[in-house]
PDB file of C-alpha atoms and ligand atoms in Angstrom:
ATOM      1  CA  MET A   1     120.170 109.501 108.866  1.00 96.00           C
ATOM      2  CA  TRP A   2     118.594 111.692 106.206  1.00 97.00           C
ATOM      3  CA  GLU A   3     114.785 111.528 106.468  1.00 98.00           C
ATOM      4  CA  ARG A   4     111.580 112.998 105.029  1.00 98.00           C
ATOM      5  CA  THR A   5     108.573 113.807 107.229  1.00 99.00           C
ATOM      6  CA  TYR A   6     105.001 114.961 106.556  1.00 99.00           C
ATOM      7  CA  PHE A   7     104.250 118.190 108.525  1.00 99.00           C
ATOM      8  CA  MET A   8     100.985 120.076 108.621  1.00 98.00           C
ATOM      9  CA  ILE A   9      99.717 123.323 110.056  1.00 99.00           C
ATOM     10  CA  LYS A  10      96.193 122.442 111.095  1.00 98.00           C
ATOM     11  CA  PRO A  11      93.072 124.616 110.545  1.00 98.00           C
ATOM     12  CA  ASP A  12      93.514 126.349 113.940  1.00 98.00           C
ATOM     13  CA  GLY A  13      97.099 127.509 112.976  1.00 98.00           C
ATOM     14  CA  VAL A  14      95.848 128.761 109.724  1.00 98.00           C
ATOM     15  CA  HIS A  15      92.941 130.632 111.275  1.00 98.00           C
ATOM     16  CA  ARG A  16      95.071 132.069 114.059  1.00 98.00           C
ATOM     17  CA  GLY A  17      97.585 133.477 111.611  1.00 98.00           C
ATOM     18  CA  LEU A  18     100.385 131.278 112.779  1.00 98.00           C
ATOM     19  CA  VAL A  19     101.536 129.943 109.339  1.00 99.00           C
ATOM     20  CA  GLY A  20     104.405 132.432 109.136  1.00 98.00           C
ATOM     21  CA  ASP A  21     105.862 131.751 112.557  1.00 98.00           C
ATOM     22  CA  VAL A  22     105.703 128.006 112.199  1.00 99.00           C
ATOM     23  CA  VAL A  23     107.310 128.092 108.728  1.00 98.00           C
ATOM     24  CA  ARG A  24     109.974 130.578 110.036  1.00 98.00           C
ATOM     25  CA  ARG A  25     110.849 128.169 112.828  1.00 98.00           C
ATOM     26  CA  ILE A  26     111.107 125.226 110.477  1.00 98.00           C
ATOM     27  CA  GLU A  27     113.293 127.098 108.015  1.00 98.00           C
ATOM     28  CA  ALA A  28     115.444 128.720 110.819  1.00 98.00           C
ATOM     29  CA  LYS A  29     116.130 125.300 112.392  1.00 98.00           C
ATOM     30  CA  GLY A  30     117.586 124.185 108.943  1.00 98.00           C
ATOM     31  CA  TYR A  31     114.949 121.771 107.629  1.00 98.00           C
ATOM     32  CA  ARG A  32     114.452 121.777 103.987  1.00 98.00           C
ATOM     33  CA  ILE A  33     110.883 122.397 102.789  1.00 98.00           C
ATOM     34  CA  SER A  34     110.742 120.346  99.858  1.00 98.00           C
ATOM     35  CA  ALA A  35     106.986 120.671  99.192  1.00 98.00           C
ATOM     36  CA  MET A  36     104.317 123.023 100.659  1.00 98.00           C
ATOM     37  CA  LYS A  37     100.687 123.811  99.673  1.00 98.00           C
ATOM     38  CA  MET A  38      97.390 124.994 101.276  1.00 98.00           C
ATOM     39  CA  ILE A  39      94.697 122.462 100.863  1.00 98.00           C
ATOM     40  CA  ARG A  40      91.307 121.527 102.254  1.00 98.00           C
ATOM     41  CA  ILE A  41      91.502 117.861 103.331  1.00 98.00           C
ATOM     42  CA  THR A  42      88.645 115.653 102.218  1.00 98.00           C
ATOM     43  CA  GLY A  43      86.892 113.329 104.630  1.00 98.00           C
ATOM     44  CA  ASP A  44      88.404 110.286 102.821  1.00 98.00           C
ATOM     45  CA  GLU A  45      91.897 111.702 103.148  1.00 98.00           C
ATOM     46  CA  ALA A  46      91.380 112.555 106.858  1.00 98.00           C
ATOM     47  CA  ARG A  47      90.142 109.023 107.697  1.00 98.00           C
ATOM     48  CA  GLU A  48      93.141 107.546 105.840  1.00 98.00           C
ATOM     49  CA  HIS A  49      95.632 109.909 107.496  1.00 98.00           C
ATOM     50  CA  TYR A  50      94.234 109.214 110.997  1.00 98.00           C
ATOM     51  CA  ALA A  51      93.544 105.500 110.307  1.00 98.00           C
ATOM     52  CA  GLU A  52      95.309 104.480 113.530  1.00 98.00           C
ATOM     53  CA  HIS A  53      92.654 106.417 115.538  1.00 98.00           C
ATOM     54  CA  VAL A  54      89.591 104.810 114.049  1.00 98.00           C
ATOM     55  CA  GLY A  55      87.194 103.826 116.881  1.00 97.00           C
ATOM     56  CA  LYS A  56      88.612 106.104 119.485  1.00 98.00           C
ATOM     57  CA  HIS A  57      86.265 108.437 121.164  1.00 98.00           C
ATOM     58  CA  PHE A  58      87.695 111.584 119.584  1.00 98.00           C
ATOM     59  CA  PHE A  59      87.911 110.195 116.046  1.00 98.00           C
ATOM     60  CA  SER A  60      84.881 111.906 114.454  1.00 98.00           C
ATOM     61  CA  ASP A  61      85.779 115.201 116.119  1.00 98.00           C
ATOM     62  CA  LEU A  62      89.244 114.877 114.830  1.00 98.00           C
ATOM     63  CA  VAL A  63      88.129 114.315 111.236  1.00 98.00           C
ATOM     64  CA  GLY A  64      85.471 117.076 111.426  1.00 98.00           C
ATOM     65  CA  PHE A  65      88.200 119.562 112.713  1.00 98.00           C
ATOM     66  CA  ILE A  66      90.953 118.668 110.232  1.00 98.00           C
ATOM     67  CA  THR A  67      88.459 118.885 107.299  1.00 98.00           C
ATOM     68  CA  SER A  68      86.912 122.158 108.671  1.00 98.00           C
ATOM     69  CA  GLY A  69      89.184 124.692 106.892  1.00 98.00           C
ATOM     70  CA  PRO A  70      92.369 124.905 105.119  1.00 98.00           C
ATOM     71  CA  VAL A  71      95.685 123.403 106.235  1.00 99.00           C
ATOM     72  CA  VAL A  72      99.238 123.983 105.066  1.00 99.00           C
ATOM     73  CA  ALA A  73     100.799 120.588 104.132  1.00 99.00           C
ATOM     74  CA  MET A  74     104.492 120.178 103.744  1.00 99.00           C
ATOM     75  CA  VAL A  75     107.266 117.678 103.128  1.00 99.00           C
ATOM     76  CA  LEU A  76     110.268 118.374 105.243  1.00 99.00           C
ATOM     77  CA  GLU A  77     113.712 116.977 104.925  1.00 98.00           C
ATOM     78  CA  GLY A  78     116.865 116.783 106.966  1.00 98.00           C
ATOM     79  CA  GLU A  79     119.073 114.682 109.113  1.00 97.00           C
ATOM     80  CA  ASP A  80     116.708 112.645 111.649  1.00 98.00           C
ATOM     81  CA  ALA A  81     113.993 114.961 110.540  1.00 98.00           C
ATOM     82  CA  VAL A  82     111.141 112.727 111.866  1.00 98.00           C
ATOM     83  CA  GLU A  83     112.291 112.751 115.480  1.00 98.00           C
ATOM     84  CA  GLY A  84     113.642 116.355 115.198  1.00 98.00           C
ATOM     85  CA  VAL A  85     110.309 117.746 113.981  1.00 98.00           C
ATOM     86  CA  ARG A  86     108.506 115.820 116.660  1.00 98.00           C
ATOM     87  CA  LYS A  87     110.862 117.386 119.305  1.00 98.00           C
ATOM     88  CA  MET A  88     110.172 120.939 117.838  1.00 98.00           C
ATOM     89  CA  MET A  89     106.381 120.211 118.001  1.00 98.00           C
ATOM     90  CA  GLY A  90     106.395 119.181 121.721  1.00 98.00           C
ATOM     91  CA  SER A  91     103.904 116.721 123.335  1.00 98.00           C
ATOM     92  CA  THR A  92     100.536 115.908 121.800  1.00 98.00           C
ATOM     93  CA  ASP A  93      98.795 117.858 124.653  1.00 98.00           C
ATOM     94  CA  PRO A  94     100.032 121.544 124.529  1.00 97.00           C
ATOM     95  CA  LYS A  95      99.562 121.712 128.266  1.00 97.00           C
ATOM     96  CA  ALA A  96     102.287 119.168 128.615  1.00 97.00           C
ATOM     97  CA  SER A  97     104.534 120.723 125.937  1.00 98.00           C
ATOM     98  CA  ALA A  98     107.607 122.577 127.124  1.00 98.00           C
ATOM     99  CA  PRO A  99     107.854 126.385 126.298  1.00 98.00           C
ATOM    100  CA  GLY A 100     109.969 126.768 123.259  1.00 98.00           C
ATOM    101  CA  THR A 101     108.148 123.956 121.339  1.00 98.00           C
ATOM    102  CA  LEU A 102     105.496 124.819 118.748  1.00 98.00           C
ATOM    103  CA  ARG A 103     102.669 123.343 120.685  1.00 98.00           C
ATOM    104  CA  GLY A 104     104.049 124.695 124.006  1.00 98.00           C
ATOM    105  CA  ASP A 105     104.338 128.148 122.689  1.00 98.00           C
ATOM    106  CA  LEU A 106     101.205 128.347 120.390  1.00 98.00           C
ATOM    107  CA  GLY A 107      98.495 126.036 121.848  1.00 98.00           C
ATOM    108  CA  ILE A 108      96.546 125.344 124.912  1.00 98.00           C
ATOM    109  CA  ASN A 109      93.996 122.571 124.113  1.00 97.00           C
ATOM    110  CA  LEU A 110      94.654 118.888 123.109  1.00 98.00           C
ATOM    111  CA  SER A 111      92.247 119.014 120.201  1.00 98.00           C
ATOM    112  CA  ARG A 112      93.623 122.290 118.895  1.00 98.00           C
ATOM    113  CA  ASN A 113      97.365 121.654 118.923  1.00 98.00           C
ATOM    114  CA  VAL A 114      98.159 123.677 115.800  1.00 98.00           C
ATOM    115  CA  VAL A 115     100.594 121.290 114.054  1.00 98.00           C
ATOM    116  CA  HIS A 116     100.981 117.615 112.908  1.00 99.00           C
ATOM    117  CA  GLY A 117     104.198 115.651 112.229  1.00 98.00           C
ATOM    118  CA  SER A 118     104.709 112.083 111.309  1.00 98.00           C
ATOM    119  CA  ASP A 119     105.673 109.813 114.165  1.00 98.00           C
ATOM    120  CA  SER A 120     108.074 107.421 112.175  1.00 98.00           C
ATOM    121  CA  PRO A 121     109.714 107.215 108.874  1.00 98.00           C
ATOM    122  CA  ALA A 122     107.131 104.598 107.697  1.00 98.00           C
ATOM    123  CA  SER A 123     104.209 106.893 108.807  1.00 98.00           C
ATOM    124  CA  ALA A 124     105.980 109.832 106.969  1.00 98.00           C
ATOM    125  CA  GLU A 125     106.002 107.944 103.599  1.00 98.00           C
ATOM    126  CA  ARG A 126     102.513 106.779 104.059  1.00 98.00           C
ATOM    127  CA  GLU A 127     101.193 110.257 104.945  1.00 98.00           C
ATOM    128  CA  ILE A 128     103.300 112.040 102.195  1.00 98.00           C
ATOM    129  CA  SER A 129     101.663 109.779  99.624  1.00 98.00           C
ATOM    130  CA  ILE A 130      98.092 110.717 100.848  1.00 98.00           C
ATOM    131  CA  PHE A 131      98.737 114.405 100.230  1.00 98.00           C
ATOM    132  CA  PHE A 132     101.374 114.781  97.551  1.00 98.00           C
ATOM    133  CA  GLU A 133     102.221 113.450  94.162  1.00 98.00           C
ATOM    134  CA  PRO A 134     105.907 112.630  93.487  1.00 97.00           C
ATOM    135  CA  GLY A 135     106.194 115.480  90.982  1.00 98.00           C
ATOM    136  CA  GLU A 136     105.045 118.030  93.669  1.00 98.00           C
ATOM    137  CA  ILE A 137     108.178 117.219  95.863  1.00 98.00           C
ATOM    138  CA  MET A 138     111.096 119.358  94.845  1.00 98.00           C
ATOM    139  CA  ASP A 139     114.614 117.890  94.455  1.00 97.00           C
ATOM    140  CA  PHE A 140     116.939 120.555  95.555  1.00 97.00           C
ATOM    141  CA  THR A 141     119.520 121.388  98.184  1.00 97.00           C
ATOM    142  CA  ARG A 142     119.180 124.461 100.255  1.00 97.00           C
ATOM    143  CA  ASN A 143     122.234 126.697  99.605  1.00 95.00           C
ATOM    144  CA  ASP A 144     122.988 126.913 103.319  1.00 96.00           C
ATOM    145  CA  GLU A 145     122.860 123.282 104.026  1.00 96.00           C
ATOM    146  CA  LYS A 146     126.747 123.139 104.000  1.00 94.00           C
ATOM    147  CA  TRP A 147     126.579 125.420 107.017  1.00 96.00           C
ATOM    148  CA  VAL A 148     123.834 123.417 108.736  1.00 96.00           C
ATOM    149  CA  TYR A 149     125.687 120.090 108.208  1.00 96.00           C
ATOM    150  CA  PRO A 150     129.526 120.162 108.586  1.00 89.00           C
ATOM    151  CA  GLU A 151     130.079 116.894 106.645  1.00 73.00           C
ATOM    152  CA  GLU A 152     129.006 115.595 103.348  1.00 61.00           C
ATOM    153  CA  LYS A 153     125.639 113.889 103.483  1.00 53.00           C
TER     154      LYS A 153
HETATM  155  N1  GDP B   1      89.691 115.570 121.556  1.00 85.12           N
HETATM  156  C1  GDP B   1      90.777 114.801 121.582  1.00 85.12           C
HETATM  157  N2  GDP B   1      91.747 114.896 120.690  1.00 85.12           N
HETATM  158  C2  GDP B   1      92.828 114.200 120.850  1.00 85.12           C
HETATM  159  C3  GDP B   1      92.945 113.240 121.773  1.00 85.12           C
HETATM  160  N3  GDP B   1      94.177 112.560 121.629  1.00 85.12           N
HETATM  161  C4  GDP B   1      94.595 113.001 120.396  1.00 85.12           C
HETATM  162  N4  GDP B   1      93.835 113.983 119.911  1.00 85.12           N
HETATM  163  C5  GDP B   1      94.045 114.701 118.661  1.00 85.12           C
HETATM  164  O1  GDP B   1      94.339 113.683 117.632  1.00 85.12           O
HETATM  165  C6  GDP B   1      95.587 114.022 117.151  1.00 85.12           C
HETATM  166  C7  GDP B   1      96.345 112.752 116.763  1.00 85.12           C
HETATM  167  O2  GDP B   1      96.667 112.072 117.933  1.00 85.12           O
HETATM  168  P1  GDP B   1      98.048 111.340 118.118  1.00 85.12           P
HETATM  169  O3  GDP B   1      98.488 110.773 116.886  1.00 85.12           O
HETATM  170  O4  GDP B   1      97.989 110.639 119.342  1.00 85.12           O
HETATM  171  O5  GDP B   1      99.085 112.666 118.490  1.00 85.12           O
HETATM  172  P2  GDP B   1     100.152 113.458 117.600  1.00 85.12           P
HETATM  173  O6  GDP B   1     100.770 112.466 116.894  1.00 85.12           O
HETATM  174  O7  GDP B   1     100.957 114.077 118.760  1.00 85.12           O
HETATM  175  O8  GDP B   1      99.358 114.507 116.812  1.00 85.12           O
HETATM  176  C8  GDP B   1      96.298 114.917 118.057  1.00 85.12           C
HETATM  177  O9  GDP B   1      97.231 115.797 117.517  1.00 85.12           O
HETATM  178  C9  GDP B   1      95.058 115.623 118.780  1.00 85.12           C
HETATM  179  O10 GDP B   1      94.841 116.902 118.043  1.00 85.12           O
HETATM  180  C10 GDP B   1      92.003 113.105 122.814  1.00 85.12           C
HETATM  181  O11 GDP B   1      92.130 112.360 123.863  1.00 85.12           O
HETATM  182  N5  GDP B   1      90.929 113.940 122.736  1.00 85.12           N
HETATM  183 MG1   MG B   2     100.133 110.953 115.460  1.00 85.12          MG
END
């Protein structure tokens, strides 16, 4: 099924100069980047984005970290994009992530795992609406999509 997902390169990925490699892999896989911007997340946005983790022991560290520097926020589209992007990311803990995944290749520590991706289509729509206005999301088809997908969508 055609899906949208919210994807983000976290401040550690930006500071470590990994933006280009992460974007390259997303594009090479065939996902459409329909919105992308560098932003500094506010505390309110961070608490809303990570609402499911309120009350957990790592919540304040997580909010402090995600608001500590710039992130690159994206809307990605493609067939089964939510699960597909999560597979590309690997497990939450980079130590448990297979080599070949973003977290498996680019991270070591659970709290500095480089990327975020929505865990369900409902989360994706919720997270996209926190960070993007509808007019920021481009309505276009990548010219190579006819080679990524053999049949009409
Ligand atoms: N310090 C710390 N950070 C955690 C822990 N669990 C999760 N996190 C961080 O919180 C983020 C959100 O957690 P979660 O939604 O469970 O994982 P994700 O969906 O794979 O990003 C993760 O990406 C980690 O960076 C933990 O036990 N300790
Ligand atoms: Mg999550």
